[in-house]
């Protein structure tokens, strides 16, 4: 009981850190191109993840069959990082934080339904249609996407920021599918994925301007510290601990705090004022995620 009481404020802190990482990442792309920032972020994340593994004294052993999927997950993580920072170079941190974090569970649901249908068709069996709460949530998700992407403005709809943010969400969904095949402690998986992602980015070392970091100011390192250590190492560590104590369903419910945190912190850190369509889209997206991923599980 005491663990639960302590964990709830910690979960709020973790989601707040995740939300704050978006405007912090926006600050980072002011210093260098997305591919260089991606390399240094993965470098510091790998060090942070290694530190946690050593502190917790986790075994570095991993199932041989899982190595291939760890490499694929690492590749997707590297691509996600590139799309993530590329979107922030051209778009707003608040909108990106909302669009990506709300698109991932909705796109995951659509992909899983598609795979279920394909498998059922291959086996020649009939599957039940999704429950009404999930269908309702999917409709809300489509409507929220229309508001967040601003479908009334075709110039903004096909902007580079929106395209990169959507590609980032799709890449993360693919990453999740690969990571499910890895049999390992989540924190150890986080280290190996970060390490492989860093290796994929290693050719960046031969690019011009990659060592600008040695001349970067305090503002850069504070933003990197928040993105790489506080958000990824501390925030993700609390998240995995929450799964262990509260379970997957209750822990994932806290993810609904990330989009509003991203909007609020983008306002305070970058003076970004969200549009009315972004605010309404955020609210609808949160309800969509609730009805798709939480409501039915809660009933069970």
Short mmCIF file of C-alpha atoms in Angstrom, two decimals:
data_model
loop_
_atom_site.label_atom_id
_atom_site.label_comp_id
_atom_site.label_asym_id
_atom_site.label_seq_id
_atom_site.Cartn_x
_atom_site.Cartn_y
_atom_site.Cartn_z
CA UNK A 1 0.00 0.00 0.00
CA UNK A 2 2.81 2.38 0.87
CA UNK A 3 4.53 1.58 -2.45
CA UNK A 4 1.34 2.51 -4.31
CA UNK A 5 1.01 5.83 -2.46
CA UNK A 6 4.59 6.72 -3.32
CA UNK A 7 4.27 5.50 -6.91
CA UNK A 8 1.34 7.72 -7.92
CA UNK A 9 3.23 11.03 -7.54
CA UNK A 10 6.25 9.38 -9.18
CA UNK A 11 4.10 8.42 -12.19
CA UNK A 12 2.88 12.00 -12.46
CA UNK A 13 6.52 13.09 -12.42
CA UNK A 14 7.47 10.58 -15.14
CA UNK A 15 4.67 11.72 -17.46
CA UNK A 16 5.57 15.34 -16.78
CA UNK A 17 9.18 14.60 -17.76
CA UNK A 18 8.02 12.87 -20.94
CA UNK A 19 5.90 15.88 -21.84
CA UNK A 20 8.71 18.32 -21.03
CA UNK A 21 11.11 16.43 -23.30
CA UNK A 22 9.30 17.79 -26.38
CA UNK A 23 10.07 21.50 -25.90
CA UNK A 24 13.52 20.49 -24.66
CA UNK A 25 14.12 18.56 -27.88
CA UNK A 26 12.92 21.60 -29.83
CA UNK A 27 15.67 23.62 -28.13
CA UNK A 28 18.27 21.03 -29.16
CA UNK A 29 17.53 21.30 -32.90
CA UNK A 30 18.38 25.01 -32.71
CA UNK A 31 22.03 24.00 -32.32
CA UNK A 32 22.57 21.42 -35.07
CA UNK A 33 20.77 19.39 -37.79
CA UNK A 34 18.43 16.56 -36.64
CA UNK A 35 20.84 13.75 -37.57
CA UNK A 36 23.64 15.21 -35.41
CA UNK A 37 21.29 15.85 -32.46
CA UNK A 38 19.94 12.30 -32.83
CA UNK A 39 23.46 10.90 -32.56
CA UNK A 40 24.30 12.81 -29.37
CA UNK A 41 20.92 12.05 -27.80
CA UNK A 42 21.43 8.33 -28.39
CA UNK A 43 24.98 8.63 -27.05
CA UNK A 44 23.83 10.13 -23.75
CA UNK A 45 20.79 7.82 -23.52
CA UNK A 46 23.08 4.79 -23.91
CA UNK A 47 25.30 6.04 -21.09
CA UNK A 48 22.26 6.70 -18.88
CA UNK A 49 20.77 3.28 -19.64
CA UNK A 50 24.11 1.60 -18.91
CA UNK A 51 24.30 3.46 -15.60
CA UNK A 52 20.87 2.17 -14.56
CA UNK A 53 21.72 -1.42 -15.56
CA UNK A 54 24.92 -1.28 -13.50
CA UNK A 55 23.21 0.31 -10.46
CA UNK A 56 20.47 -2.34 -10.49
CA UNK A 57 23.09 -5.05 -11.12
CA UNK A 58 21.15 -6.56 -14.01
CA UNK A 59 22.68 -9.38 -16.00
CA UNK A 60 23.83 -8.43 -19.51
CA UNK A 61 22.83 -11.85 -20.84
CA UNK A 62 20.22 -11.86 -23.57
CA UNK A 63 18.52 -14.67 -25.45
CA UNK A 64 20.34 -15.36 -28.74
CA UNK A 65 17.05 -15.56 -30.61
CA UNK A 66 16.23 -12.04 -29.41
CA UNK A 67 19.37 -10.38 -30.80
CA UNK A 68 17.90 -10.07 -34.30
CA UNK A 69 14.78 -8.35 -32.98
CA UNK A 70 16.89 -6.10 -30.74
CA UNK A 71 18.79 -4.96 -33.84
CA UNK A 72 15.54 -4.29 -35.72
CA UNK A 73 14.17 -2.41 -32.71
CA UNK A 74 17.40 -0.41 -32.52
CA UNK A 75 17.15 0.46 -36.21
CA UNK A 76 13.55 1.63 -35.78
CA UNK A 77 14.57 3.62 -32.71
CA UNK A 78 17.31 5.36 -34.70
CA UNK A 79 14.87 6.20 -37.52
CA UNK A 80 12.28 7.39 -34.99
CA UNK A 81 14.82 9.70 -33.38
CA UNK A 82 15.66 11.20 -36.78
CA UNK A 83 11.98 11.78 -37.69
CA UNK A 84 11.32 13.11 -34.18
CA UNK A 85 13.96 15.84 -34.38
CA UNK A 86 13.26 16.56 -38.06
CA UNK A 87 9.62 17.26 -37.22
CA UNK A 88 10.66 19.56 -34.38
CA UNK A 89 12.99 21.46 -36.69
CA UNK A 90 10.01 22.54 -38.81
CA UNK A 91 7.07 22.33 -36.40
CA UNK A 92 5.86 23.23 -32.92
CA UNK A 93 6.91 21.12 -29.93
CA UNK A 94 3.43 21.16 -28.38
CA UNK A 95 1.70 19.95 -31.54
CA UNK A 96 4.38 17.30 -32.10
CA UNK A 97 4.06 16.06 -28.52
CA UNK A 98 0.31 15.69 -28.95
CA UNK A 99 0.25 14.34 -32.51
CA UNK A 100 2.91 11.66 -32.01
CA UNK A 101 1.94 10.44 -28.54
CA UNK A 102 -1.77 10.19 -29.40
CA UNK A 103 -1.23 8.71 -32.87
CA UNK A 104 0.85 5.79 -31.60
CA UNK A 105 -1.89 3.95 -29.61
CA UNK A 106 -4.51 4.67 -32.30
CA UNK A 107 -2.25 3.45 -35.13
CA UNK A 108 -1.30 0.41 -33.01
CA UNK A 109 -4.97 -0.49 -32.64
CA UNK A 110 -5.57 -0.17 -36.41
CA UNK A 111 -2.50 -2.30 -37.19
CA UNK A 112 -3.47 -5.02 -34.70
CA UNK A 113 -7.00 -5.19 -36.13
CA UNK A 114 -5.57 -5.48 -39.64
CA UNK A 115 -3.20 -8.28 -38.60
CA UNK A 116 -6.07 -10.07 -36.83
CA UNK A 117 -8.17 -9.89 -39.98
CA UNK A 118 -5.33 -11.15 -42.19
CA UNK A 119 -4.62 -14.07 -39.85
CA UNK A 120 -8.31 -14.97 -39.60
CA UNK A 121 -8.66 -14.86 -43.38
CA UNK A 122 -5.60 -17.09 -43.78
CA UNK A 123 -7.07 -19.65 -41.37
CA UNK A 124 -10.55 -19.36 -42.82
CA UNK A 125 -12.20 -18.36 -39.55
CA UNK A 126 -14.62 -15.56 -38.69
CA UNK A 127 -13.60 -13.01 -36.06
CA UNK A 128 -15.87 -10.80 -34.06
CA UNK A 129 -15.88 -7.12 -34.84
CA UNK A 130 -14.26 -4.83 -32.25
CA UNK A 131 -16.51 -3.82 -29.32
CA UNK A 132 -18.48 -0.59 -29.59
CA UNK A 133 -16.22 1.31 -27.19
CA UNK A 134 -13.22 0.69 -29.47
CA UNK A 135 -15.16 1.63 -32.60
CA UNK A 136 -16.31 4.82 -30.87
CA UNK A 137 -12.74 5.52 -29.76
CA UNK A 138 -11.46 4.99 -33.32
CA UNK A 139 -14.01 7.50 -34.65
CA UNK A 140 -12.88 10.01 -32.04
CA UNK A 141 -9.29 9.30 -33.04
CA UNK A 142 -10.01 10.04 -36.71
CA UNK A 143 -11.78 13.28 -35.75
CA UNK A 144 -8.94 14.30 -33.44
CA UNK A 145 -6.44 13.62 -36.21
CA UNK A 146 -8.40 15.87 -38.56
CA UNK A 147 -8.24 18.68 -35.99
CA UNK A 148 -4.57 18.18 -35.12
CA UNK A 149 -3.50 18.01 -38.77
CA UNK A 150 -5.76 20.96 -39.64
CA UNK A 151 -7.43 19.37 -42.66
CA UNK A 152 -9.04 22.70 -43.59
CA UNK A 153 -5.60 24.04 -44.51
CA UNK A 154 -4.04 21.84 -47.21
CA UNK A 155 -0.75 23.73 -47.06
CA UNK A 156 -0.37 22.93 -43.37
CA UNK A 157 -1.75 19.40 -43.81
CA UNK A 158 1.17 18.38 -46.03
CA UNK A 159 3.75 20.41 -44.14
CA UNK A 160 7.12 18.82 -43.49
CA UNK A 161 6.47 18.89 -39.72
CA UNK A 162 3.22 16.91 -39.97
CA UNK A 163 4.78 14.37 -42.33
CA UNK A 164 7.79 13.83 -40.07
CA UNK A 165 5.62 13.56 -36.95
CA UNK A 166 3.37 10.95 -38.58
CA UNK A 167 6.40 9.01 -39.84
CA UNK A 168 7.78 9.10 -36.29
CA UNK A 169 4.52 7.65 -34.92
CA UNK A 170 4.44 4.90 -37.58
CA UNK A 171 8.08 4.04 -36.90
CA UNK A 172 7.40 3.78 -33.16
CA UNK A 173 4.47 1.41 -33.78
CA UNK A 174 6.80 -0.78 -35.87
CA UNK A 175 9.40 -0.59 -33.12
CA UNK A 176 6.83 -1.82 -30.59
CA UNK A 177 5.97 -4.81 -32.76
CA UNK A 178 9.63 -5.87 -32.96
CA UNK A 179 10.34 -5.27 -29.26
CA UNK A 180 7.54 -7.65 -28.24
CA UNK A 181 9.65 -10.54 -29.57
CA UNK A 182 12.55 -9.77 -27.22
CA UNK A 183 12.79 -11.83 -24.03
CA UNK A 184 14.73 -9.59 -21.70
CA UNK A 185 14.39 -7.23 -18.74
CA UNK A 186 12.82 -3.98 -20.05
CA UNK A 187 15.65 -1.82 -18.69
CA UNK A 188 18.27 -4.10 -20.25
CA UNK A 189 16.31 -3.96 -23.51
CA UNK A 190 16.36 -0.17 -23.30
CA UNK A 191 20.16 -0.24 -23.02
CA UNK A 192 20.73 -2.63 -25.93
CA UNK A 193 18.24 -0.83 -28.18
CA UNK A 194 19.89 2.52 -27.43
CA UNK A 195 23.32 1.00 -28.05
CA UNK A 196 22.36 -0.51 -31.42
CA UNK A 197 20.66 2.76 -32.41
CA UNK A 198 23.90 4.58 -31.60
CA UNK A 199 25.88 2.10 -33.73
CA UNK A 200 23.56 2.73 -36.68
CA UNK A 201 24.27 6.45 -36.30
CA UNK A 202 28.04 6.00 -35.84
CA UNK A 203 28.92 7.13 -39.43
CA UNK A 204 27.77 10.59 -38.29
CA UNK A 205 31.15 10.90 -36.56
CA UNK A 206 32.72 11.56 -39.98
CA UNK A 207 30.30 14.41 -40.80
CA UNK A 208 31.24 18.07 -40.49
CA UNK A 209 29.99 19.88 -37.41
CA UNK A 210 29.32 16.79 -35.32
CA UNK A 211 31.71 17.93 -32.57
CA UNK A 212 29.99 21.28 -32.05
CA UNK A 213 29.00 19.86 -28.67
CA UNK A 214 32.39 20.81 -27.22
CA UNK A 215 31.50 24.45 -27.80
CA UNK A 216 27.81 24.22 -26.82
CA UNK A 217 26.48 26.42 -24.03
CA UNK A 218 24.78 25.59 -20.73
CA UNK A 219 21.27 25.84 -22.28
CA UNK A 220 22.08 23.01 -24.70
CA UNK A 221 23.38 20.67 -22.02
CA UNK A 222 20.40 21.38 -19.75
CA UNK A 223 18.01 20.46 -22.57
CA UNK A 224 20.05 17.34 -23.39
CA UNK A 225 20.14 16.36 -19.70
CA UNK A 226 16.36 16.59 -19.53
CA UNK A 227 15.80 14.68 -22.78
CA UNK A 228 18.42 11.94 -22.35
CA UNK A 229 18.66 11.42 -18.60
CA UNK A 230 15.58 12.76 -16.80
CA UNK A 231 13.00 11.85 -19.44
CA UNK A 232 14.45 8.64 -20.87
CA UNK A 233 16.42 7.18 -17.95
CA UNK A 234 14.45 8.39 -14.92
CA UNK A 235 11.01 8.75 -16.50
CA UNK A 236 11.15 5.41 -18.29
CA UNK A 237 12.55 3.73 -15.19
CA UNK A 238 9.57 4.94 -13.14
CA UNK A 239 7.26 3.77 -15.92
CA UNK A 240 8.64 0.21 -15.87
CA UNK A 241 8.48 0.18 -12.08
CA UNK A 242 4.85 1.27 -12.34
CA UNK A 243 4.07 -1.70 -14.58
CA UNK A 244 5.56 -4.00 -11.96
CA UNK A 245 3.52 -2.53 -9.07
CA UNK A 246 0.30 -1.27 -10.71
CA UNK A 247 0.08 -3.47 -13.78
CA UNK A 248 0.00 -2.53 -17.46
CA UNK A 249 -3.55 -1.12 -17.63
CA UNK A 250 -3.32 1.30 -14.69
CA UNK A 251 0.19 2.38 -15.66
CA UNK A 252 -0.73 3.08 -19.29
CA UNK A 253 -3.61 5.24 -18.09
CA UNK A 254 -1.00 7.75 -16.92
CA UNK A 255 0.14 8.17 -20.56
CA UNK A 256 -2.89 10.41 -21.03
CA UNK A 257 -0.97 13.06 -19.06
CA UNK A 258 1.81 13.35 -21.65
CA UNK A 259 0.01 15.39 -24.40
CA UNK A 260 -1.30 18.13 -22.06
CA UNK A 261 2.11 18.24 -20.36
CA UNK A 262 3.76 18.76 -23.74
CA UNK A 263 1.36 21.61 -24.58
CA UNK A 264 1.72 23.31 -21.18
CA UNK A 265 5.52 23.06 -21.04
CA UNK A 266 5.85 24.21 -24.66
CA UNK A 267 3.92 27.32 -23.67
CA UNK A 268 6.15 28.07 -20.68
CA UNK A 269 9.48 27.09 -22.26
CA UNK A 270 8.97 28.25 -25.85
CA UNK A 271 5.98 30.63 -25.64
CA UNK A 272 4.03 28.38 -28.01
CA UNK A 273 0.33 29.18 -27.92
CA UNK A 274 -1.72 26.17 -29.11
CA UNK A 275 -4.52 26.80 -31.58
CA UNK A 276 -8.14 26.04 -30.71
CA UNK A 277 -8.11 23.06 -33.10
CA UNK A 278 -5.03 21.67 -31.35
CA UNK A 279 -6.70 21.95 -27.91
CA UNK A 280 -9.93 20.29 -29.08
CA UNK A 281 -7.97 17.67 -31.00
CA UNK A 282 -5.96 16.88 -27.87
CA UNK A 283 -9.10 16.39 -25.76
CA UNK A 284 -10.71 14.13 -28.38
CA UNK A 285 -7.48 12.14 -28.78
CA UNK A 286 -7.29 11.51 -25.03
CA UNK A 287 -10.86 10.22 -25.01
CA UNK A 288 -10.08 8.09 -28.08
CA UNK A 289 -7.11 6.46 -26.35
CA UNK A 290 -9.21 5.85 -23.25
CA UNK A 291 -12.02 4.08 -25.14
CA UNK A 292 -9.64 2.07 -27.34
CA UNK A 293 -6.95 0.95 -24.89
CA UNK A 294 -8.27 1.38 -21.35
CA UNK A 295 -12.07 1.22 -21.12
CA UNK A 296 -12.52 -2.40 -22.19
CA UNK A 297 -9.55 -3.64 -20.16
CA UNK A 298 -10.88 -1.81 -17.14
CA UNK A 299 -14.18 -3.68 -17.45
CA UNK A 300 -12.33 -6.99 -17.47
#
